[in-house]
Coordinates of C-alpha atoms in Angstrom, one line a residue:
Chain A
M148 CA 84.7 -21.2 -50.5
S149 CA 83.4 -17.8 -51.2
K150 CA 84.1 -14.6 -49.6
L151 CA 81.6 -12.7 -47.7
V152 CA 81.4 -9.0 -48.0
I153 CA 79.0 -8.2 -45.3
V154 CA 78.2 -4.1 -44.8
G155 CA 75.4 -2.4 -41.6
T156 CA 76.2 -1.2 -39.1
V157 CA 78.1 -1.9 -35.7
A158 CA 76.6 -0.7 -32.5
F159 CA 75.4 -0.2 -29.1
D160 CA 72.5 -1.2 -27.9
A161 CA 70.1 -1.0 -24.9
I162 CA 67.6 -2.8 -24.5
E163 CA 64.6 -3.3 -22.2
T164 CA 62.5 -6.3 -22.6
P165 CA 59.4 -7.9 -19.9
F166 CA 62.9 -10.4 -18.7
G167 CA 65.1 -7.4 -17.5
K168 CA 67.3 -4.2 -19.1
T169 CA 70.7 -4.3 -20.4
D170 CA 73.3 -1.0 -20.4
K171 CA 74.9 0.1 -23.8
I172 CA 75.9 -3.8 -24.7
L173 CA 77.9 -4.2 -28.4
G174 CA 75.0 -4.4 -31.5
G175 CA 74.3 -3.2 -35.3
A176 CA 73.0 -5.2 -37.7
A177 CA 76.6 -6.1 -39.6
T178 CA 77.5 -7.4 -35.8
F179 CA 74.2 -10.2 -35.7
I180 CA 75.4 -11.4 -39.3
G181 CA 78.8 -11.6 -39.1
L182 CA 77.7 -13.5 -36.0
A183 CA 75.7 -15.7 -37.6
A184 CA 77.8 -15.8 -40.7
S185 CA 80.9 -17.1 -38.8
Q186 CA 79.2 -20.6 -37.8
F187 CA 79.9 -21.6 -41.5
N188 CA 83.6 -20.3 -41.3
V189 CA 83.4 -18.3 -44.3
D190 CA 85.7 -15.8 -44.8
A191 CA 83.6 -12.4 -44.3
A192 CA 84.6 -8.4 -43.9
V193 CA 82.1 -6.7 -42.6
V194 CA 82.5 -2.7 -43.8
S195 CA 81.1 -0.7 -41.0
V196 CA 82.2 2.7 -38.6
V197 CA 82.4 2.9 -35.0
G198 CA 83.6 6.1 -32.9
G199 CA 86.9 6.0 -30.2
D200 CA 84.3 5.1 -27.1
F201 CA 83.7 1.3 -29.3
P202 CA 85.2 -0.7 -27.1
Q203 CA 88.5 -3.0 -28.6
E204 CA 87.1 -6.3 -26.7
Y205 CA 84.0 -5.6 -28.5
L206 CA 86.7 -5.3 -32.0
D207 CA 88.1 -8.0 -30.2
L208 CA 84.9 -10.6 -30.1
L209 CA 84.5 -10.7 -33.9
S210 CA 88.2 -10.8 -35.3
N211 CA 88.5 -14.1 -32.6
K212 CA 85.5 -15.1 -34.9
N213 CA 87.3 -15.0 -38.3
I214 CA 86.0 -11.7 -39.2
D215 CA 88.1 -9.3 -41.2
I216 CA 87.4 -5.9 -39.6
S217 CA 90.2 -4.0 -41.3
G218 CA 86.7 -2.1 -43.0
V219 CA 85.9 -0.8 -39.7
E220 CA 86.8 1.8 -39.4
I221 CA 86.9 3.9 -36.1
I222 CA 86.3 7.8 -35.9
K223 CA 88.9 8.4 -32.8
E224 CA 87.1 11.5 -32.4
G225 CA 83.0 10.4 -32.4
K226 CA 80.6 8.4 -30.8
T227 CA 79.3 5.1 -31.9
F228 CA 75.6 4.7 -33.2
F229 CA 73.4 3.8 -30.6
W230 CA 69.9 2.7 -30.8
S231 CA 67.6 2.0 -27.4
G232 CA 64.4 0.4 -27.5
K233 CA 61.4 -1.3 -25.2
Y234 CA 60.0 -4.8 -25.9
H235 CA 55.9 -4.7 -25.0
N236 CA 54.7 -7.5 -23.3
D237 CA 54.2 -10.1 -26.5
M238 CA 57.8 -9.4 -27.9
N239 CA 56.3 -8.6 -31.4
T240 CA 56.1 -4.6 -30.3
R241 CA 58.7 -2.4 -29.9
D242 CA 59.3 1.2 -29.2
T243 CA 62.6 3.1 -30.1
L244 CA 63.8 5.1 -26.9
A245 CA 66.5 6.9 -28.7
T246 CA 68.8 6.8 -32.2
E247 CA 71.7 8.7 -32.3
L248 CA 73.1 8.0 -36.0
N249 CA 76.8 9.0 -35.0
V250 CA 79.6 8.6 -36.9
L251 CA 76.7 6.8 -39.7
A252 CA 75.7 10.2 -40.1
D253 CA 78.3 10.2 -42.2
F254 CA 79.5 7.2 -43.0
N255 CA 81.6 6.8 -45.9
P256 CA 81.6 2.7 -46.4
V257 CA 85.0 1.0 -47.8
V258 CA 85.5 -2.1 -48.8
P259 CA 89.2 -3.8 -48.1
S260 CA 90.7 -4.4 -51.8
D261 CA 90.9 -8.2 -51.1
Y262 CA 86.8 -8.3 -50.9
K263 CA 86.3 -6.2 -53.9
N264 CA 85.7 -9.4 -56.0
A265 CA 84.4 -11.1 -53.8
E266 CA 81.7 -13.5 -54.5
V267 CA 78.7 -12.4 -52.6
V268 CA 76.9 -9.8 -50.9
M269 CA 75.6 -8.7 -47.6
L270 CA 73.9 -5.8 -47.8
G271 CA 72.5 -4.5 -43.7
N272 CA 70.2 -2.5 -43.2
L273 CA 71.3 0.8 -44.1
H274 CA 71.1 4.0 -46.3
P275 CA 70.5 3.0 -49.5
I276 CA 73.2 5.4 -50.7
V277 CA 75.7 3.3 -48.5
Q278 CA 74.4 0.2 -50.1
L279 CA 74.8 1.6 -53.4
G280 CA 77.7 3.3 -52.5
V281 CA 79.1 -0.6 -51.3
L282 CA 78.5 -2.4 -54.4
E283 CA 80.2 0.4 -57.0
Q284 CA 83.1 -0.1 -55.2
M285 CA 82.8 -4.8 -56.1
E286 CA 86.0 -4.7 -58.7
T287 CA 84.0 -7.8 -59.9
K288 CA 80.6 -8.8 -60.0
P289 CA 79.3 -10.2 -57.3
K290 CA 77.7 -14.4 -57.2
L291 CA 75.3 -12.9 -55.4
V292 CA 74.0 -9.5 -53.8
I293 CA 71.3 -9.7 -50.7
L294 CA 69.5 -6.7 -49.4
D295 CA 68.6 -6.0 -46.5
T296 CA 66.1 -2.9 -45.5
M297 CA 63.0 -2.1 -43.4
N298 CA 60.3 0.6 -43.4
F299 CA 62.5 3.5 -42.5
W300 CA 64.0 3.9 -46.0
M301 CA 60.7 3.6 -47.4
D302 CA 59.2 6.8 -45.7
C303 CA 62.2 8.9 -46.5
A304 CA 64.1 7.8 -49.3
L305 CA 62.0 5.4 -51.4
E306 CA 63.8 6.7 -54.9
E307 CA 67.1 6.0 -53.4
L308 CA 65.5 2.6 -52.4
H309 CA 64.2 1.7 -55.9
N310 CA 68.3 2.3 -57.7
V311 CA 69.5 -0.4 -55.2
I312 CA 66.3 -3.1 -54.7
K313 CA 67.3 -3.3 -58.7
K314 CA 70.3 -4.4 -58.4
V315 CA 70.3 -6.7 -56.1
D316 CA 69.9 -10.4 -56.1
V317 CA 67.6 -11.4 -53.0
I318 CA 65.9 -9.0 -50.6
T319 CA 64.9 -9.8 -47.3
I320 CA 61.9 -8.3 -46.0
N321 CA 59.4 -8.7 -43.7
D322 CA 55.8 -8.6 -44.1
E323 CA 54.9 -5.4 -43.2
E324 CA 57.7 -3.7 -45.1
A325 CA 57.3 -5.9 -47.9
R326 CA 53.0 -4.8 -47.8
Q327 CA 54.0 -1.2 -47.3
L328 CA 56.4 -1.1 -50.9
T329 CA 54.3 -3.0 -53.0
H330 CA 50.5 -1.9 -51.3
E331 CA 49.4 -4.9 -52.0
Y332 CA 48.5 -7.4 -48.9
S333 CA 48.4 -10.4 -50.3
L334 CA 51.9 -11.3 -49.5
V335 CA 52.2 -14.3 -53.1
V336 CA 51.5 -10.7 -54.4
A337 CA 53.9 -8.7 -53.1
A338 CA 56.4 -10.9 -53.3
R339 CA 56.1 -10.8 -57.4
K340 CA 55.9 -6.6 -56.9
I341 CA 58.9 -7.6 -55.9
H342 CA 60.7 -9.2 -58.0
E343 CA 59.5 -6.4 -60.7
M344 CA 61.2 -4.5 -59.5
G345 CA 64.8 -6.4 -59.7
P346 CA 64.8 -9.2 -57.1
K347 CA 65.5 -12.8 -58.5
Y348 CA 64.7 -13.7 -55.0
V349 CA 62.4 -12.8 -52.1
V350 CA 62.2 -13.4 -49.3
I351 CA 59.3 -12.5 -46.9
K352 CA 60.4 -13.0 -42.5
K353 CA 57.1 -13.6 -40.6
G354 CA 59.2 -13.2 -37.0
E355 CA 57.6 -15.7 -35.0
H356 CA 55.3 -16.9 -37.8
G357 CA 58.9 -18.1 -39.5
A358 CA 60.0 -17.0 -43.0
L359 CA 59.0 -17.5 -47.0
L360 CA 61.2 -17.5 -50.8
F361 CA 59.7 -17.2 -53.1
H362 CA 61.6 -17.2 -56.6
D363 CA 59.1 -17.2 -59.6
D364 CA 56.2 -19.4 -59.2
N365 CA 57.8 -21.2 -56.6
V366 CA 57.2 -20.7 -52.7
F367 CA 59.0 -22.1 -49.8
Y368 CA 58.1 -21.9 -46.1
A369 CA 60.6 -22.5 -42.6
P370 CA 58.6 -21.7 -39.6
A371 CA 60.2 -20.5 -36.5
L372 CA 60.7 -22.8 -33.6
P373 CA 57.8 -22.4 -31.3
L374 CA 59.6 -21.5 -28.2
E375 CA 59.3 -21.6 -24.4
E376 CA 59.9 -17.8 -24.3
V377 CA 61.5 -14.9 -26.5
F378 CA 64.0 -13.5 -24.5
D379 CA 65.1 -11.0 -26.8
P380 CA 64.2 -10.1 -30.2
T381 CA 66.2 -7.7 -31.3
G382 CA 69.3 -9.1 -34.3
A383 CA 67.0 -12.1 -34.8
G384 CA 65.9 -10.9 -38.7
D385 CA 69.8 -9.7 -39.3
T386 CA 71.0 -13.5 -37.5
F387 CA 68.2 -15.0 -40.2
A388 CA 70.0 -13.1 -43.0
G389 CA 73.7 -13.8 -41.8
G390 CA 72.8 -18.0 -41.9
F391 CA 71.3 -17.7 -45.0
A392 CA 74.4 -15.6 -46.7
G393 CA 76.7 -17.2 -44.9
Y394 CA 75.1 -21.0 -46.0
L395 CA 75.2 -20.0 -49.6
A396 CA 78.3 -18.6 -49.2
K397 CA 80.2 -21.7 -47.6
T398 CA 78.1 -23.9 -50.1
E399 CA 78.6 -22.1 -53.7
D400 CA 75.1 -22.6 -54.4
V401 CA 72.3 -20.6 -55.1
S402 CA 69.7 -22.7 -56.6
F403 CA 66.8 -22.6 -55.1
E404 CA 66.9 -26.0 -53.9
N405 CA 70.3 -25.0 -51.9
M406 CA 68.3 -21.2 -50.7
K407 CA 65.7 -23.7 -48.8
N408 CA 68.2 -25.1 -47.1
A409 CA 69.7 -21.4 -46.6
V410 CA 66.6 -20.4 -44.7
I411 CA 66.8 -22.8 -42.7
Y412 CA 70.0 -22.4 -41.6
G413 CA 69.2 -18.3 -41.1
S414 CA 65.5 -19.7 -39.5
T415 CA 67.5 -22.2 -37.2
L416 CA 70.3 -19.4 -36.1
A417 CA 67.8 -16.9 -35.2
S418 CA 66.0 -19.0 -33.0
F419 CA 69.5 -19.3 -30.9
C420 CA 70.2 -15.1 -31.5
V421 CA 66.7 -14.6 -29.2
E422 CA 67.0 -16.5 -26.0
K423 CA 69.7 -14.0 -24.3
F424 CA 69.7 -10.4 -24.3
G425 CA 71.2 -8.9 -27.7
T426 CA 75.2 -11.2 -29.2
E427 CA 75.8 -13.2 -25.9
R428 CA 73.8 -16.4 -26.9
M429 CA 75.5 -15.9 -30.6
T430 CA 78.9 -15.3 -28.9
D431 CA 79.3 -18.6 -27.1
L432 CA 77.1 -20.5 -29.9
K433 CA 78.9 -24.4 -30.5
S434 CA 78.1 -26.2 -34.0
N435 CA 76.8 -29.7 -32.6
E436 CA 73.9 -26.9 -30.7
V437 CA 72.9 -26.5 -34.3
H438 CA 73.3 -29.1 -35.4
Q439 CA 71.2 -30.8 -32.8
R440 CA 68.1 -27.9 -33.5
L441 CA 68.3 -28.1 -37.1
E442 CA 67.5 -31.8 -36.1
Q443 CA 64.8 -29.9 -34.6
F444 CA 64.1 -28.3 -37.6
K445 CA 63.5 -31.6 -39.9
S446 CA 60.7 -33.1 -36.8
L447 CA 59.1 -29.8 -36.9
T448 CA 58.1 -30.2 -41.1
Q449 CA 59.0 -33.0 -42.1
F450 CA 56.5 -35.6 -42.8
D451 CA 55.7 -39.0 -45.4
I452 CA 52.1 -38.7 -46.7
E453 CA 51.7 -41.7 -49.6
L454 CA 49.7 -40.1 -52.3
T455 CA 47.1 -43.2 -53.0
Chain B
M243 CA 37.6 -48.0 -41.8
S244 CA 36.4 -46.3 -38.8
K245 CA 33.3 -44.4 -38.3
L246 CA 32.4 -40.8 -37.8
V247 CA 29.8 -39.1 -35.4
I248 CA 30.5 -35.0 -36.1
V249 CA 28.7 -32.5 -34.4
G250 CA 27.8 -29.3 -34.9
T251 CA 25.5 -26.4 -36.0
V252 CA 24.0 -27.1 -39.9
A253 CA 23.1 -23.6 -40.4
F254 CA 21.9 -20.5 -42.9
D255 CA 25.6 -18.2 -43.4
A256 CA 25.1 -14.3 -44.5
I257 CA 29.1 -13.4 -45.6
E258 CA 30.5 -10.4 -46.5
T259 CA 34.0 -9.4 -47.8
P260 CA 36.1 -7.1 -49.9
F261 CA 34.8 -9.5 -52.6
G262 CA 31.2 -9.5 -52.7
K263 CA 28.9 -10.5 -50.3
T264 CA 26.0 -13.4 -50.3
D265 CA 22.3 -13.4 -48.7
K266 CA 21.3 -16.4 -46.9
I267 CA 23.8 -19.8 -47.9
L268 CA 24.5 -23.2 -46.3
G269 CA 27.0 -22.8 -43.4
G270 CA 27.5 -24.3 -40.0
A271 CA 31.1 -26.3 -38.1
A272 CA 29.4 -29.7 -38.9
T273 CA 28.9 -28.6 -42.8
F274 CA 32.2 -28.1 -43.3
I275 CA 33.6 -30.8 -41.3
G276 CA 30.7 -32.9 -42.8
L277 CA 32.3 -31.8 -46.5
A278 CA 36.0 -32.0 -45.7
A279 CA 35.8 -35.6 -44.0
S280 CA 33.5 -36.9 -47.0
Q281 CA 36.9 -36.5 -49.6
F282 CA 38.3 -39.9 -47.3
N283 CA 34.6 -41.5 -48.2
V284 CA 34.2 -42.1 -44.1
D285 CA 31.0 -43.5 -43.2
A286 CA 30.2 -40.7 -40.7
A287 CA 26.6 -39.3 -39.5
V288 CA 25.9 -35.6 -39.3
V289 CA 24.0 -35.0 -35.5
S290 CA 22.6 -31.6 -36.0
V291 CA 19.4 -29.3 -35.9
V292 CA 17.7 -27.4 -38.2
G293 CA 14.5 -25.7 -39.1
G294 CA 11.6 -26.1 -41.4
D295 CA 13.0 -23.0 -43.6
F296 CA 15.5 -25.4 -44.0
P297 CA 15.8 -26.7 -48.4
Q298 CA 16.0 -30.5 -49.0
E299 CA 18.2 -29.2 -51.4
Y300 CA 20.9 -28.6 -49.3
L301 CA 20.1 -32.0 -47.1
D302 CA 20.6 -33.8 -50.1
L303 CA 24.0 -32.3 -50.5
L304 CA 25.3 -33.7 -47.3
S305 CA 23.8 -37.2 -48.4
N306 CA 25.0 -37.0 -51.7
K307 CA 28.5 -36.9 -49.6
N308 CA 27.3 -40.1 -48.4
I309 CA 27.1 -38.2 -45.2
D310 CA 24.4 -39.8 -43.3
I311 CA 21.6 -37.2 -41.9
S312 CA 19.4 -39.5 -39.8
G313 CA 21.1 -37.3 -36.2
V314 CA 20.2 -34.1 -38.3
E315 CA 17.3 -33.3 -36.6
I316 CA 13.7 -30.8 -38.4
I317 CA 11.6 -28.7 -36.2
K318 CA 8.9 -27.5 -39.1
E319 CA 7.7 -25.0 -36.9
G320 CA 11.4 -23.4 -36.0
K321 CA 13.9 -21.4 -38.0
T322 CA 17.4 -22.3 -38.9
F323 CA 20.2 -21.3 -36.7
F324 CA 21.9 -18.2 -38.7
W325 CA 24.7 -16.0 -38.7
S326 CA 26.2 -13.1 -41.2
G327 CA 29.0 -11.7 -40.7
K328 CA 31.6 -8.6 -42.6
Y329 CA 35.2 -9.6 -43.3
H330 CA 37.8 -6.4 -43.1
N331 CA 40.0 -5.7 -45.5
D332 CA 43.2 -8.2 -44.1
M333 CA 40.5 -11.0 -43.7
N334 CA 41.7 -11.8 -40.6
T335 CA 39.1 -10.2 -38.5
R336 CA 35.2 -9.5 -39.1
D337 CA 32.0 -8.5 -37.1
T338 CA 29.7 -10.5 -36.5
L339 CA 26.6 -8.9 -37.6
A340 CA 24.0 -10.5 -36.9
T341 CA 23.2 -14.5 -34.1
E342 CA 20.2 -16.2 -34.6
L343 CA 20.4 -19.0 -32.6
N344 CA 16.7 -20.4 -33.7
V345 CA 16.8 -23.7 -32.8
L346 CA 19.9 -24.2 -31.4
A347 CA 18.9 -22.3 -28.3
D348 CA 17.1 -25.8 -27.1
F349 CA 19.6 -28.1 -28.9
N350 CA 19.2 -31.6 -27.6
P351 CA 20.5 -34.2 -30.0
V352 CA 20.6 -37.7 -30.5
V353 CA 23.1 -39.9 -32.1
P354 CA 21.7 -42.7 -34.3
S355 CA 22.2 -46.2 -32.7
D356 CA 24.4 -46.8 -35.7
Y357 CA 26.4 -44.5 -35.0
K358 CA 26.9 -44.8 -30.9
N359 CA 30.2 -47.0 -31.8
A360 CA 31.6 -44.7 -34.1
E361 CA 35.9 -44.7 -33.2
V362 CA 36.0 -40.8 -33.9
V363 CA 33.9 -38.6 -33.0
M364 CA 34.2 -34.8 -33.8
L365 CA 33.2 -32.1 -31.8
G366 CA 32.1 -28.8 -33.7
N367 CA 31.7 -25.4 -32.0
L368 CA 29.2 -24.9 -30.2
H369 CA 27.8 -24.9 -26.2
P370 CA 29.9 -27.2 -24.4
I371 CA 27.2 -29.1 -22.6
V372 CA 25.9 -30.4 -25.5
Q373 CA 29.2 -31.4 -27.1
L374 CA 29.0 -33.4 -23.5
G375 CA 25.7 -34.6 -23.5
V376 CA 27.3 -36.4 -27.4
L377 CA 30.3 -38.3 -25.2
E378 CA 27.4 -39.2 -23.1
Q379 CA 25.6 -41.1 -25.6
M380 CA 28.5 -43.1 -27.2
E381 CA 27.3 -46.8 -26.5
T382 CA 31.7 -48.0 -26.8
K383 CA 33.9 -45.0 -25.7
P384 CA 35.6 -44.0 -29.1
K385 CA 39.4 -44.3 -30.0
L386 CA 39.5 -40.3 -30.5
V387 CA 36.9 -37.6 -29.9
I388 CA 38.2 -34.4 -31.2
L389 CA 37.0 -31.0 -29.2
D390 CA 36.2 -27.5 -31.8
T391 CA 35.6 -24.7 -29.3
M392 CA 35.6 -20.7 -29.2
N393 CA 36.3 -17.9 -27.3
F394 CA 32.9 -17.5 -26.6
W395 CA 32.7 -20.4 -24.9
M396 CA 35.9 -19.4 -22.5
D397 CA 33.3 -16.2 -21.5
C398 CA 30.5 -17.5 -20.4
A399 CA 29.9 -21.1 -20.3
L400 CA 34.5 -21.7 -18.6
E401 CA 33.4 -23.9 -16.0
E402 CA 31.4 -26.7 -18.7
L403 CA 33.6 -26.0 -21.1
H404 CA 36.6 -27.5 -18.7
N405 CA 34.4 -30.0 -18.0
V406 CA 34.0 -31.8 -21.6
I407 CA 38.3 -30.6 -22.5
K408 CA 39.1 -33.4 -19.5
K409 CA 37.3 -36.2 -21.7
V410 CA 39.0 -35.0 -25.2
D411 CA 42.2 -36.6 -26.8
V412 CA 42.3 -34.2 -29.5
I413 CA 42.0 -30.6 -28.9
T414 CA 41.3 -27.8 -31.7
I415 CA 41.9 -23.7 -31.1
N416 CA 43.1 -21.4 -32.4
D417 CA 45.9 -18.9 -31.4
E418 CA 44.2 -16.5 -29.3
E419 CA 42.3 -18.6 -27.8
A420 CA 44.6 -21.1 -26.6
R421 CA 45.9 -17.8 -24.6
Q422 CA 42.9 -16.8 -23.0
L423 CA 42.5 -20.2 -21.8
T424 CA 45.9 -20.5 -20.4
H425 CA 46.6 -16.8 -19.2
E426 CA 49.8 -17.3 -21.4
Y427 CA 51.8 -15.6 -24.3
S428 CA 53.8 -18.4 -25.7
L429 CA 52.2 -20.7 -27.2
V430 CA 54.7 -24.2 -26.3
V431 CA 53.8 -22.7 -22.7
A432 CA 49.9 -22.6 -23.2
A433 CA 50.3 -26.5 -25.0
R434 CA 51.3 -26.9 -21.8
K435 CA 48.8 -26.4 -19.9
I436 CA 45.8 -27.2 -22.0
H437 CA 47.6 -30.7 -22.2
E438 CA 47.4 -31.3 -19.1
M439 CA 43.3 -29.9 -19.1
G440 CA 43.2 -33.2 -21.0
P441 CA 43.6 -33.7 -24.0
K442 CA 46.9 -35.7 -25.3
Y443 CA 47.1 -33.8 -28.6
V444 CA 47.2 -30.2 -29.0
V445 CA 46.7 -28.5 -32.5
I446 CA 46.7 -24.3 -32.4
K447 CA 45.0 -22.7 -35.5
K448 CA 47.3 -19.8 -36.5
G449 CA 44.6 -19.0 -39.6
E450 CA 47.3 -17.8 -43.2
H451 CA 50.1 -18.5 -40.7
G452 CA 49.3 -22.3 -40.6
A453 CA 49.1 -24.9 -37.5
L454 CA 50.9 -26.5 -34.2
L455 CA 50.3 -30.3 -33.7
F456 CA 51.8 -30.4 -30.1
H457 CA 52.1 -34.2 -28.3
D458 CA 54.0 -34.0 -25.2
D459 CA 57.5 -32.5 -25.9
N460 CA 56.4 -33.5 -29.6
V461 CA 55.6 -30.3 -32.6
F462 CA 54.7 -29.8 -35.4
Y463 CA 54.4 -27.3 -37.9
A464 CA 52.2 -27.0 -40.9
P465 CA 52.5 -23.8 -42.8
A466 CA 49.2 -22.7 -44.3
L467 CA 50.1 -22.6 -48.4
P468 CA 50.1 -19.2 -49.6
L469 CA 47.6 -17.7 -51.2
E470 CA 47.5 -14.9 -54.3
E471 CA 44.0 -13.9 -52.3
V472 CA 41.8 -15.7 -49.7
F473 CA 38.3 -15.1 -51.2
D474 CA 36.1 -16.4 -47.8
P475 CA 37.9 -17.1 -44.8
T476 CA 34.1 -19.2 -43.4
G477 CA 34.5 -22.7 -42.3
A478 CA 38.2 -22.4 -43.2
G479 CA 38.8 -23.7 -39.4
D480 CA 35.6 -26.2 -39.5
T481 CA 37.4 -27.7 -42.7
F482 CA 40.8 -27.7 -41.3
A483 CA 39.2 -30.4 -38.4
G484 CA 37.1 -32.3 -41.0
G485 CA 40.5 -32.9 -42.9
F486 CA 41.7 -34.0 -40.0
A487 CA 38.9 -35.9 -38.4
G488 CA 38.1 -37.3 -42.0
Y489 CA 41.8 -39.0 -42.4
L490 CA 42.3 -40.1 -38.6
A491 CA 38.7 -42.0 -39.7
K492 CA 40.1 -43.6 -42.9
T493 CA 43.6 -44.3 -41.6
E494 CA 43.0 -45.5 -38.4
D495 CA 46.1 -44.9 -36.6
V496 CA 46.1 -41.9 -34.1
S497 CA 49.7 -41.9 -33.9
F498 CA 52.4 -39.4 -33.8
E499 CA 53.2 -39.8 -37.0
N500 CA 50.2 -39.9 -39.0
M501 CA 48.6 -37.0 -37.2
K502 CA 51.0 -34.8 -39.1
N503 CA 49.3 -35.9 -41.9
A504 CA 46.3 -35.5 -40.6
V505 CA 47.4 -31.5 -40.0
I506 CA 48.2 -31.8 -43.7
Y507 CA 45.2 -32.9 -45.2
G508 CA 43.8 -30.3 -42.9
S509 CA 45.2 -27.5 -44.3
T510 CA 45.2 -28.9 -47.7
L511 CA 41.5 -29.1 -47.4
A512 CA 41.1 -25.8 -45.7
S513 CA 43.3 -23.9 -48.6
F514 CA 40.3 -25.1 -51.2
C515 CA 37.6 -23.5 -48.7
V516 CA 38.5 -20.2 -48.5
E517 CA 38.8 -20.0 -52.6
K518 CA 35.4 -18.8 -52.7
F519 CA 32.3 -17.9 -50.8
G520 CA 31.5 -20.4 -48.4
T521 CA 30.8 -23.9 -48.6
E522 CA 31.0 -23.4 -52.5
R523 CA 34.6 -25.3 -53.6
M524 CA 33.9 -27.6 -50.7
T525 CA 31.2 -28.9 -52.5
D526 CA 32.5 -29.8 -56.2
L527 CA 36.6 -30.0 -55.3
K528 CA 37.6 -33.1 -57.1
S529 CA 40.1 -35.9 -55.1
N530 CA 42.8 -35.1 -58.4
E531 CA 43.3 -31.1 -57.4
V532 CA 43.7 -32.3 -53.6
H533 CA 46.5 -34.5 -54.4
Q534 CA 48.0 -31.6 -56.7
R535 CA 47.8 -29.5 -53.5
L536 CA 49.0 -31.8 -51.2
E537 CA 52.3 -32.2 -53.5
Q538 CA 52.3 -28.7 -53.4
F539 CA 52.3 -28.5 -49.7
K540 CA 55.2 -31.0 -50.2
S541 CA 57.5 -28.7 -51.9
L542 CA 56.5 -25.3 -50.0
T543 CA 58.2 -27.6 -46.6
Q544 CA 60.0 -30.0 -47.3
F545 CA 64.2 -30.0 -47.7
D546 CA 67.4 -31.7 -48.4
I547 CA 70.2 -30.6 -45.9
E548 CA 72.6 -32.8 -45.1
L549 CA 74.4 -32.2 -41.5
T550 CA 77.8 -32.8 -42.0

């Protein structure tokens, strides 16, 4: 089994959806990625930073999932990164109500020495310079580097973003961001252009419409499970990435065929994430529930046409 | 092999897309449905109406595909239904520039006597009273009635629409229309409500995001093939419906499992339709091209996870 390094935010979120609202709860990209990856019992470490206000119970929650948190720096006199948002009725759009960077503003990631030889690195959404800083600390070249990013960095750190995109094997990005990055409307053309920027594999996330995996001329489409109700979309993209990275770390097979399975696992875990607020659903998720939902994914997409 | 009755418009379209524009060309729901269904060599008849201005070569084009056109009334002194539209850059939205009902305003469909015992009836998008009028002419109860409709009838003939929805087995409808018809945002909940209105099967078309087939608690998701370029989306929904109906008429199996295949065939044919203006791509489509694209659909969606 491969080691997995996860870099990203560990944070407080306050969320409002049509179904209710929360006070400050556990959030952050690395948190969701770590919880999803923990489904595969991989040897994973989170690299992040929190303030003195961050509850020990949240750190324990990650440790109890066998996630190494020695790379989570605690800045006692600082405050934890805080994000607050309100989702509209369609659940596809949201307003950011508050973004307080706090300790994240000066985040200087340190990869624990035991993980500097990790085979898989998952660069969660963060400033591209921080993402690059993590890659540069690796002592052996990772077998697979996965990058998640967002439009914010395209607006304000495009050159740095291109520098890190160059160095990764897989990028996960949503459809609108893929269009923004390439100035192409067609996702097929956009994926090809991103491929030319460096990544051999391009995953385009389309929210309720699923995700596309591109590799050379091959494409795979994983739908999202049609749900009666999306309770809170926060963390769904990170959960997808964590499931994707965790499955690949566990199986140690980075072929296109196996990456299809990784995308399905990512979609499956994301379908749980949105059922409750924040990390609530992911912290008590049982493996038999995951297996049951994978069977649902199979019947959702598998067909048997005999070509005559 | 079952007989298939298709009712819908046979029309002139004038189309403008970012790739170019056309003069009046062959269009209409029944035209696209018929051309798609003709891929299965079924015994199909189109019931429609045109004016004296409609070129014989267009009628011959349908006849040459073995489509019975004895139910296409020609009103010599009238003019053919004309629609003109302009697509925006994203190809998902369009402005209607002109709608001239002409002979369609007084259309009184007559099902040819040879087809009053057809096993499959495809009610293309038309006034619900006209759709109902076709059903009432059937002398034996069809094995399968499929209805396509649009938001226009929800706005101006909702009660009549409900009367015909009650009597059909399958409805094909797009996502926004399903939401409008049910006042539900979740497509899972919307499909359940439409199911309660009558149809045992509900197909929700999501354009570039594919299509969902619902039946009781079962759901199947057929993606749309990711395309480099959508040249002209006109007729894609009708082509989908025609492929769906044609495949079911040919295979005479209306089980959920076989309906999955019908949805895949519909999506496959629709992926060709959008490659050229109007009916151009569908009129010269070869069966080996269809088979090749079905293989693409398989590799697009099929995966092989072993659950441990």
